[in-house]
Coordinates of C-alpha atoms in Angstrom, one line a residue:
M1 CA 43.6 34.0 -12.6
K2 CA 45.0 36.6 -10.2
K3 CA 45.2 35.5 -6.6
L4 CA 44.6 37.3 -3.2
G5 CA 44.4 35.6 0.2
L6 CA 44.7 35.6 3.9
I7 CA 47.7 34.1 5.8
G8 CA 47.6 33.3 9.5
Y9 CA 47.3 30.2 11.7
P10 CA 44.8 28.7 12.4
L11 CA 42.3 30.2 10.1
G12 CA 38.7 29.4 11.1
H13 CA 35.8 31.6 10.0
S14 CA 37.0 34.4 7.9
F15 CA 35.4 37.7 7.4
S16 CA 37.8 38.5 4.6
K17 CA 37.1 35.6 2.3
K18 CA 33.4 36.0 2.5
Y19 CA 33.6 39.7 2.1
Y20 CA 35.8 39.7 -1.0
L21 CA 34.1 36.9 -2.9
E22 CA 30.8 38.6 -2.4
K23 CA 32.3 41.9 -3.5
F24 CA 33.7 40.2 -6.7
E25 CA 30.3 38.7 -7.5
K26 CA 28.4 41.9 -6.7
E27 CA 30.7 44.2 -8.7
G28 CA 31.3 41.8 -11.6
I29 CA 35.0 41.5 -10.9
K30 CA 36.4 38.5 -12.8
N31 CA 39.5 36.4 -12.8
I32 CA 40.4 37.1 -9.2
D33 CA 40.2 34.6 -6.4
Y34 CA 40.5 35.2 -2.6
D35 CA 41.3 32.2 -0.5
L36 CA 42.6 31.2 2.9
Y37 CA 46.2 30.0 3.4
P38 CA 46.8 28.7 6.9
L39 CA 50.5 28.6 7.4
P40 CA 51.7 26.5 10.3
S41 CA 55.0 28.5 10.1
I42 CA 55.7 32.0 8.7
Q43 CA 58.6 30.4 7.0
D44 CA 56.1 28.8 4.6
F45 CA 55.1 32.3 3.4
P46 CA 57.8 32.8 0.6
N47 CA 56.7 29.5 -1.0
L48 CA 53.3 31.0 -1.5
Y49 CA 54.3 34.0 -3.6
E50 CA 57.5 32.5 -5.2
N51 CA 55.7 29.4 -6.5
H52 CA 52.6 31.4 -7.4
P53 CA 53.3 34.5 -9.5
E54 CA 49.6 35.1 -9.8
F55 CA 49.6 36.4 -6.2
Y56 CA 49.4 40.2 -6.2
G57 CA 48.2 40.8 -2.6
V58 CA 47.7 39.2 0.8
N59 CA 46.1 40.0 4.1
V60 CA 48.0 39.0 7.3
T61 CA 46.3 37.9 10.5
I62 CA 47.3 36.5 13.9
P63 CA 49.9 35.4 14.7
Y64 CA 52.0 36.8 11.8
K65 CA 51.4 40.5 11.6
Q66 CA 54.9 41.2 13.1
D67 CA 56.7 38.0 12.0
V68 CA 55.9 38.7 8.4
M69 CA 57.8 41.9 8.4
Q70 CA 61.1 40.0 7.9
Y71 CA 60.1 39.3 4.3
I72 CA 58.8 42.8 3.5
T73 CA 60.9 44.8 1.0
E74 CA 59.3 48.1 1.8
L75 CA 57.1 49.4 4.7
S76 CA 54.5 52.1 4.6
E77 CA 54.8 54.9 7.1
E78 CA 52.1 53.6 9.4
A79 CA 53.3 50.0 9.3
K80 CA 56.7 51.1 10.2
E81 CA 55.4 53.0 13.3
I82 CA 52.9 50.4 14.4
E83 CA 55.4 47.6 13.7
A84 CA 52.7 45.4 12.3
V85 CA 51.5 44.5 8.8
N86 CA 48.1 43.3 7.8
C87 CA 48.1 44.0 4.1
I88 CA 50.9 43.2 1.5
Q89 CA 51.1 44.3 -2.0
I90 CA 53.1 42.0 -4.2
R91 CA 54.7 43.1 -7.3
N92 CA 57.4 41.7 -9.7
V93 CA 60.0 44.3 -10.3
D94 CA 62.7 43.4 -12.9
G95 CA 62.4 39.7 -12.1
T96 CA 62.4 40.3 -8.3
T97 CA 59.5 40.0 -6.0
H98 CA 58.8 43.3 -4.2
L99 CA 56.6 43.1 -1.1
K100 CA 55.2 46.3 0.4
G101 CA 53.7 46.1 3.8
F102 CA 50.8 48.3 5.0
N103 CA 48.7 48.5 8.1
T104 CA 45.0 49.2 7.3
D105 CA 43.8 48.5 10.8
A106 CA 44.7 52.0 11.9
F107 CA 42.9 53.5 8.9
G108 CA 39.8 51.4 9.4
F109 CA 39.6 52.3 13.1
Q110 CA 40.3 56.1 12.5
K111 CA 37.7 56.4 9.7
S112 CA 35.0 54.6 11.7
L113 CA 35.7 56.5 14.9
E114 CA 36.0 60.1 13.5
P115 CA 32.3 60.8 12.8
L116 CA 31.4 59.9 16.5
L117 CA 34.0 62.2 18.1
T118 CA 33.0 65.4 19.9
P119 CA 35.3 68.0 21.5
Q120 CA 34.7 66.2 24.9
H121 CA 36.6 63.1 23.6
K122 CA 40.1 64.3 24.6
K123 CA 41.3 61.4 26.6
A124 CA 41.1 57.6 25.9
L125 CA 41.7 54.3 27.6
I126 CA 42.7 51.4 25.4
F127 CA 42.1 48.0 27.0
G128 CA 44.5 45.2 26.0
N129 CA 48.0 45.5 24.6
G130 CA 47.9 43.0 21.7
G131 CA 48.6 43.8 18.1
A132 CA 45.5 45.9 17.5
T133 CA 46.4 48.2 20.3
K134 CA 49.3 49.7 18.4
A135 CA 47.1 50.4 15.4
V136 CA 44.4 52.1 17.7
A137 CA 47.1 54.1 19.5
Y138 CA 48.6 55.2 16.1
A139 CA 45.2 56.5 15.0
L140 CA 44.4 58.3 18.4
K141 CA 47.8 60.0 18.1
K142 CA 46.9 61.2 14.6
L143 CA 43.6 62.5 16.0
G144 CA 45.3 64.3 18.8
I145 CA 43.6 62.2 21.5
D146 CA 45.7 61.4 24.7
Y147 CA 45.5 57.7 25.6
Q148 CA 46.6 55.3 28.2
V149 CA 46.9 51.5 27.6
V150 CA 45.4 49.3 30.2
S151 CA 46.5 45.6 30.5
R152 CA 46.8 42.8 32.9
T153 CA 50.5 43.4 33.5
K154 CA 52.0 46.7 34.5
S155 CA 54.9 48.2 32.5
A156 CA 56.4 51.7 31.9
E157 CA 53.7 52.4 29.4
N158 CA 50.7 50.4 30.7
I159 CA 48.5 50.6 33.8
T160 CA 46.5 47.6 35.0
Y161 CA 42.8 47.1 35.6
E162 CA 43.4 47.5 39.3
D163 CA 44.6 51.0 38.6
L164 CA 41.2 52.0 37.1
S165 CA 39.4 54.4 39.4
P166 CA 36.0 55.8 38.8
E167 CA 37.6 59.2 38.5
L168 CA 39.9 57.9 35.7
I169 CA 36.9 56.4 33.8
Q170 CA 35.1 59.7 34.2
E171 CA 37.8 61.8 32.7
S172 CA 38.6 59.3 29.9
T173 CA 35.6 59.7 27.8
L174 CA 36.7 57.4 25.0
L175 CA 37.0 53.7 25.9
V176 CA 38.4 51.2 23.4
N177 CA 38.3 47.5 23.8
C178 CA 41.2 45.8 22.0
T179 CA 40.9 42.5 24.0
P180 CA 39.1 39.5 22.8
L181 CA 36.9 39.6 25.9
G182 CA 33.2 39.2 24.9
T183 CA 33.8 37.6 21.5
F184 CA 31.4 34.9 20.5
P185 CA 30.9 32.3 22.1
K186 CA 32.2 33.8 25.4
I187 CA 29.7 36.6 25.2
E188 CA 29.4 36.9 29.0
E189 CA 33.0 38.3 29.4
C190 CA 34.1 41.9 29.3
P191 CA 37.1 44.1 30.5
N192 CA 37.0 44.5 34.2
L193 CA 36.4 48.2 35.0
P194 CA 34.1 50.4 37.1
Y195 CA 31.3 50.7 34.6
E196 CA 29.2 52.7 37.1
A197 CA 31.5 55.7 36.3
I198 CA 30.4 55.7 32.7
T199 CA 28.1 58.6 31.7
E200 CA 26.3 59.8 28.6
K201 CA 29.5 61.8 27.7
H202 CA 31.4 58.5 27.0
L203 CA 31.9 56.8 23.8
L204 CA 32.7 53.0 23.9
Y205 CA 34.3 51.4 20.9
D206 CA 34.8 47.6 20.7
L207 CA 36.9 46.1 17.9
I208 CA 34.8 43.0 18.3
Y209 CA 31.9 42.6 15.7
N210 CA 30.6 39.2 16.8
P211 CA 28.3 39.6 18.7
E212 CA 27.1 42.9 17.4
E213 CA 26.7 44.3 20.9
T214 CA 29.3 42.9 23.4
L215 CA 28.7 43.0 27.2
F216 CA 31.3 45.9 27.2
L217 CA 29.1 47.9 24.8
K218 CA 25.8 46.9 26.6
K219 CA 27.2 48.1 29.9
G220 CA 28.1 51.5 28.2
K221 CA 24.7 51.7 26.5
E222 CA 22.9 51.3 29.9
K223 CA 24.7 54.3 31.1
G224 CA 23.7 56.4 28.1
A225 CA 27.0 56.3 26.3
K226 CA 27.4 56.1 22.6
I227 CA 28.7 52.7 21.4
K228 CA 30.3 51.3 18.3
N229 CA 31.4 47.9 17.3
G230 CA 34.3 46.8 15.0
Y231 CA 32.3 45.9 11.9
E232 CA 32.6 49.2 10.0
M233 CA 36.3 49.2 10.8
L234 CA 36.6 45.8 9.0
I235 CA 34.7 47.0 6.0
L236 CA 36.8 50.1 5.7
Q237 CA 40.0 48.3 6.2
A238 CA 39.0 45.7 3.5
E239 CA 38.2 48.4 1.0
K240 CA 41.5 50.0 1.8
N241 CA 43.3 46.8 1.2
W242 CA 41.6 46.4 -2.2
E243 CA 42.6 49.9 -3.2
I244 CA 46.3 49.2 -2.2
W245 CA 46.3 45.9 -4.2
N246 CA 45.0 47.7 -7.2
Q247 CA 47.3 50.7 -7.1

């Protein structure tokens, strides 16, 4: 039986496992299993594919999206630029294991965002500067949208939440939450920004999908803004992974 799986640590509830097992059942895909592989250390990763030749692909989640890159034979263009890998294609080439790393976060985000964009969405603010931020920034760059990253600590690239004026919010009509603020069960949290400056011209995108409507999105909706959660991004990303593994 061929194997696919998710590596990370710790691994609690997984969207991926549920999604792929349901997909296999629904589409009559046989002899493939998808499971969770919580690795206390990234150094345990080679044991996984070296001792199990039936592995032909894995997903990578927190905290290993960057650490896993040391084991990658080849990086796709977007993974190279984003400097993070969430999908690995495993092949045996002349007796050697060949690992190609991809980043499908950027693909999922871009594809789910594009239908919602209008000509007024020229400037974006990205909240948070974790791993997902780079994928979002990569996609926005491809779409020709200027962006500014907002985080708790100031740097050459980032501004802080204290720097957010109502004027800046007004002119940045695309607001993207890449922080975990508002994720279940802490649904009363949201990024700290002047929500009163949001108008119906805004589009608020939250990478969180549980709850379906975070406080960040609710506050935008109250102001007449368009809102979008991260669920479709996950689906698109999952399908892209499947396509990559089966190339």
